[in-house]
Short mmCIF file of C-alpha atoms in Angstrom, two decimals:
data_model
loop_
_atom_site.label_atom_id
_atom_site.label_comp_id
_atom_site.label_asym_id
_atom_site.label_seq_id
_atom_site.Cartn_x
_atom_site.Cartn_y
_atom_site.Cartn_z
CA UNK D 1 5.95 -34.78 10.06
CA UNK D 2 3.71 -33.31 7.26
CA UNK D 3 4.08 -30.64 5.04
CA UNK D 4 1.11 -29.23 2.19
CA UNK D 5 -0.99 -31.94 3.87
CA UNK D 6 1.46 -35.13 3.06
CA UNK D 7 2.97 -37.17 5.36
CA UNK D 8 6.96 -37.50 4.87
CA UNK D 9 8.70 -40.78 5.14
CA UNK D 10 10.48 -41.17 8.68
CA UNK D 11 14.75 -41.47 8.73
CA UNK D 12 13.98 -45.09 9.33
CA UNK D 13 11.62 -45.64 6.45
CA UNK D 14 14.02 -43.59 4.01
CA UNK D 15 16.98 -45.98 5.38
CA UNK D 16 15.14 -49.00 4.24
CA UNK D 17 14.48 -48.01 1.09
CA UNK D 18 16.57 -49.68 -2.27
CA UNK D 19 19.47 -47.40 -2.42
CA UNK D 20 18.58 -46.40 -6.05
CA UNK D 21 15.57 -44.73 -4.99
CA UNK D 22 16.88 -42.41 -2.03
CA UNK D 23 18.37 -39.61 -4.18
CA UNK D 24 14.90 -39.27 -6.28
CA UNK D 25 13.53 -39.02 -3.10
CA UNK D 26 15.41 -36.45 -1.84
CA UNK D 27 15.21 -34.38 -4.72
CA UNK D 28 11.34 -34.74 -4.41
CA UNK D 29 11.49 -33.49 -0.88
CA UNK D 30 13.49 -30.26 -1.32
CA UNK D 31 11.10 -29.28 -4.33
CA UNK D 32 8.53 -29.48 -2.43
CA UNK D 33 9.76 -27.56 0.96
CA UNK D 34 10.74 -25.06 -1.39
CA UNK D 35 7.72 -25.04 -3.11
CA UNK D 36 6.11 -24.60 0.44
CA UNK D 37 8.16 -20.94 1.54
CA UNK D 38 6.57 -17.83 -0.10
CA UNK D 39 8.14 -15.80 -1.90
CA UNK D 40 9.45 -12.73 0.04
CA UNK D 41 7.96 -9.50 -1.73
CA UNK D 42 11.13 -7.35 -3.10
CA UNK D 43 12.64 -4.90 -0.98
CA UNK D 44 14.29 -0.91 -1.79
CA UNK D 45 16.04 0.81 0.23
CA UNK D 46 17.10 3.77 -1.70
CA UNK D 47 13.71 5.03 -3.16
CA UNK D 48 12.49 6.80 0.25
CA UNK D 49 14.09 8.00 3.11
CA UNK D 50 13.28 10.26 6.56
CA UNK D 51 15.75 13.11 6.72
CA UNK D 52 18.78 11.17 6.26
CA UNK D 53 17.76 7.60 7.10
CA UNK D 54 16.95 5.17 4.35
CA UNK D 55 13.68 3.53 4.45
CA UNK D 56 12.39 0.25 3.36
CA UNK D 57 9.70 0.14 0.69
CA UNK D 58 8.10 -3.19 0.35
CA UNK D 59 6.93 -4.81 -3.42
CA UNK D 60 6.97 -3.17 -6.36
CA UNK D 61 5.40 0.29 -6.34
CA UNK D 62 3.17 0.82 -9.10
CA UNK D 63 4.45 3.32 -12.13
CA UNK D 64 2.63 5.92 -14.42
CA UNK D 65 0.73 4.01 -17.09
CA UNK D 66 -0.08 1.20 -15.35
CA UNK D 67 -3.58 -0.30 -14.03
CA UNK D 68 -4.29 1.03 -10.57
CA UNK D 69 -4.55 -2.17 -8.70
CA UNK D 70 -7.77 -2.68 -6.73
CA UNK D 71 -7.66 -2.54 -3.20
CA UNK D 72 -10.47 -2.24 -0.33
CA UNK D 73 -10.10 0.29 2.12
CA UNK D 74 -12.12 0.92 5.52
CA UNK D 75 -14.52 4.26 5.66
CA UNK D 76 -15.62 5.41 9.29
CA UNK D 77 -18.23 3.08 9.80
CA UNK D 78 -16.22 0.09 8.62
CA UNK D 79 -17.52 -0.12 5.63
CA UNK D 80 -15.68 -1.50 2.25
CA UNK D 81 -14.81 1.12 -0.29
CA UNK D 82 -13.00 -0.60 -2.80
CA UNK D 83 -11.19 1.75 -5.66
CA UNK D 84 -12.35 -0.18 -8.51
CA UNK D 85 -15.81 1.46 -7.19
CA UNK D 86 -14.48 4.82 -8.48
CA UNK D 87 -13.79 3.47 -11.85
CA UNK D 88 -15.25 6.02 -14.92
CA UNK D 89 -13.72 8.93 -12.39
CA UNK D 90 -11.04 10.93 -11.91
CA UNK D 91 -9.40 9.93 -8.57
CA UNK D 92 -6.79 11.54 -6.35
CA UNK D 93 -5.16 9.54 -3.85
CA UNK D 94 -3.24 11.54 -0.65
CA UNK D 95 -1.34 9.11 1.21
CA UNK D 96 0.25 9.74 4.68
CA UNK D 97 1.97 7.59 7.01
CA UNK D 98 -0.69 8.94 10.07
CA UNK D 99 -2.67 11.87 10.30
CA UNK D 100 -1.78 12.55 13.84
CA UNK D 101 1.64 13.82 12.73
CA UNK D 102 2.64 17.59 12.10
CA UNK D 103 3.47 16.97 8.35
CA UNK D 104 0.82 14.41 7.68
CA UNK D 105 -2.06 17.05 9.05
CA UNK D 106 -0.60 19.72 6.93
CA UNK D 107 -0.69 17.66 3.83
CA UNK D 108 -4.32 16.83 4.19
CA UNK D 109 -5.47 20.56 4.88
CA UNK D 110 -3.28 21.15 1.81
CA UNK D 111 -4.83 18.66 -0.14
CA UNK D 112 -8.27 19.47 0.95
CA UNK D 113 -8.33 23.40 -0.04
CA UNK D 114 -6.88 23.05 -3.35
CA UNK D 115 -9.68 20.76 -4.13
CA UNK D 116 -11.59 24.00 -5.17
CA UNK D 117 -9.23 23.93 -7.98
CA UNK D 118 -9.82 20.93 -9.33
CA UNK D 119 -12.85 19.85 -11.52
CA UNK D 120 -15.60 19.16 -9.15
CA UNK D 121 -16.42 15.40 -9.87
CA UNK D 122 -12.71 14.25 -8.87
CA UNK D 123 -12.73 12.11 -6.07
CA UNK D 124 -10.17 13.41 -3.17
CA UNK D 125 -9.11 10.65 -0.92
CA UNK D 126 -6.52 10.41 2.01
CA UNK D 127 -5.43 7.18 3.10
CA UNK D 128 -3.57 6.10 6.11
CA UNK D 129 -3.49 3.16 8.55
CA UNK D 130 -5.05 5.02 11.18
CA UNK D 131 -8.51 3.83 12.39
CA UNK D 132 -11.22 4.39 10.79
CA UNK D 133 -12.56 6.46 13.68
CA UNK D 134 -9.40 8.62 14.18
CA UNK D 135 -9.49 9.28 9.99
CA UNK D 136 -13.38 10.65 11.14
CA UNK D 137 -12.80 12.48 14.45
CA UNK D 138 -9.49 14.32 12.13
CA UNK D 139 -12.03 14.92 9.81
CA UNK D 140 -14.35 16.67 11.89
CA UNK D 141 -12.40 18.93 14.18
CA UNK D 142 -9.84 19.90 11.22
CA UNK D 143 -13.48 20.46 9.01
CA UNK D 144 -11.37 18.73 5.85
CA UNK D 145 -13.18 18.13 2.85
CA UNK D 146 -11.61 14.72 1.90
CA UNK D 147 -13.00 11.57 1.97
CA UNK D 148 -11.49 8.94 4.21
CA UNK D 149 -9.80 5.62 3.38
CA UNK D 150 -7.99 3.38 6.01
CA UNK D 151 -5.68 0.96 5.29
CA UNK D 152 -5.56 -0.44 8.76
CA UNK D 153 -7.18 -4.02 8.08
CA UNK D 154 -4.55 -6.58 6.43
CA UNK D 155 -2.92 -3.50 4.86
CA UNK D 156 -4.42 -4.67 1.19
CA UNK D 157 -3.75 -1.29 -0.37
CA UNK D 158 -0.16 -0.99 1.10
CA UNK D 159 0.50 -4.60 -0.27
CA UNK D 160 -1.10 -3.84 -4.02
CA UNK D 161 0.69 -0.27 -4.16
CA UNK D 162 3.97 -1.24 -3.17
CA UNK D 163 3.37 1.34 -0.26
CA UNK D 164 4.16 -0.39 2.94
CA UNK D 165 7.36 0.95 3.93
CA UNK D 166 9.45 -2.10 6.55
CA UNK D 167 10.24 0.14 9.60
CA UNK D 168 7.17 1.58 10.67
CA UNK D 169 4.70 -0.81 8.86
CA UNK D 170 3.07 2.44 7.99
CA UNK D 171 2.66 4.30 4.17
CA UNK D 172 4.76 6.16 2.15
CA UNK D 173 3.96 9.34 1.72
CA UNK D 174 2.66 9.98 -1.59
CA UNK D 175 0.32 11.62 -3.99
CA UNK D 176 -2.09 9.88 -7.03
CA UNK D 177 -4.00 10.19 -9.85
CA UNK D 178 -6.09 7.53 -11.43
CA UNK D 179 -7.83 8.57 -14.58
CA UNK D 180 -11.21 7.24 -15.30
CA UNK D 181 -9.99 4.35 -17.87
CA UNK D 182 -8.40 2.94 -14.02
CA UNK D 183 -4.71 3.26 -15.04
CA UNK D 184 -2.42 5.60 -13.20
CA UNK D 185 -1.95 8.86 -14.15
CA UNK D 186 0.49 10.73 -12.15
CA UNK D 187 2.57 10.26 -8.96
CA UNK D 188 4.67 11.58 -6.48
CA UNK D 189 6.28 8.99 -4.06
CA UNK D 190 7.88 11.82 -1.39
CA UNK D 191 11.78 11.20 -1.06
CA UNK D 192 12.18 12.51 1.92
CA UNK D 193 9.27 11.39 3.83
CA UNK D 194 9.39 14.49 6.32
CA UNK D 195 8.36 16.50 3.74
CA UNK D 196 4.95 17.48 1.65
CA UNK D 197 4.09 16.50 -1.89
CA UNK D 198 4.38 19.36 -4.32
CA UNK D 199 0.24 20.13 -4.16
CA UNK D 200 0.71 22.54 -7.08
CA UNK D 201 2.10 20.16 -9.30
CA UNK D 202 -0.35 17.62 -8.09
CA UNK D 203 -3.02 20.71 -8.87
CA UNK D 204 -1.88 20.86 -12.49
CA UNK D 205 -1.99 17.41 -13.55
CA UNK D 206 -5.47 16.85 -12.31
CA UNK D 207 -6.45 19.78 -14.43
CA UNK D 208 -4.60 18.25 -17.22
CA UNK D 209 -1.17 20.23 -16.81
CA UNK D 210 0.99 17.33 -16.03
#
């Protein structure tokens, strides 16, 4: 048996060891099993919920005032867009769980005709896990003006946001602003994730209101 790339003593070898000796040894041991589990990201189950079922949120979510963590999403050709790219910018962040659900769709044509009424160098991005290729054919036919992020390889932005909600292994619905020093702005993480993000509050702040 091995474990982190050493091989552990056998029952036998442990038995015919000096019996002053066996206790250290066993000590040693658990450290280093328990050294070897990771630790399980933290879990909340009363932050979000759909209608009247809790949902799991997974990590820490990131707050207001804090660094936008850097995560690389997928565009339509599969190429690496990584946030920290946008940094020096004003960036809003839609988050659905999928945009091939009712609520999800509305959100981004929400998103995408208030973006009139924002300053015209923010960035406007949604973000899901659907594919890349879904995100552009959605795109297309609905004629929205957002770009396209996809969270749908190793979930990296899900993970970093504290986004990932347990159940589905989708996102939680939510709304972001990164200001151009990189540090979160504003935020709405949806409640009840069967409804929209207030878009006119989300309006306001990016025009400085909120």
């Amino acid at each position: 048996m091995r474990l982190l790339g050493t091989k552990l003593p056998s029952a036998w070898q442990i038995s015919a060891m000096p019996s002053r000796f066996v206790p250290v040894l066993l000590v040693g041991l658990a450290t280093v099993a328990c050294a070897s589990e990771p630790a399980r990201p933290p879990v909340r189950k009363d932050v979000i919920r759909r209608g009247e079922t809790p949902l799991t949120l997974v990590g820490r979510t990131v707050e207001v005032g804090q660094a936008a963590p850097d995560a690389t999403l997928r565009d339509a050709k599969l190429a690496p867009v990584r946030l920290a790219d946008f940094r020096g910018k004003t960036v809003v962040l839609s988050v659905v769980p999928s945009i091939d659900t009712r609520v999800c769709e509305a959100q981004t044509h929400h998103v995408s005709d208030a973006m009139p009424r924002m300053p015209a160098d923010v960035v406007v991005m949604t973000v899901s896990r659907d594919l890349p290729f879904a995100q552009e054919r959605f795109a297309e036919e609905a004629m929205t003006k957002t770009l396209m992020g996809s969270d749908y390889r190793g979930g990296d932005f899900g993970r970093r946001w504290g986004l990932e909600v347990e159940e589905t292994g989708l996102l939680a619905r939510s709304v972001w602003i990164i200001g151009p020093d990189g540090k979160v702005r504003y935020r709405e993480l949806v409640a009840d994730q069967t409804t929209e993000p207030d878009i006119e509050a989300l309006v306001a702040a990016v025009n400085g209101g909120g």
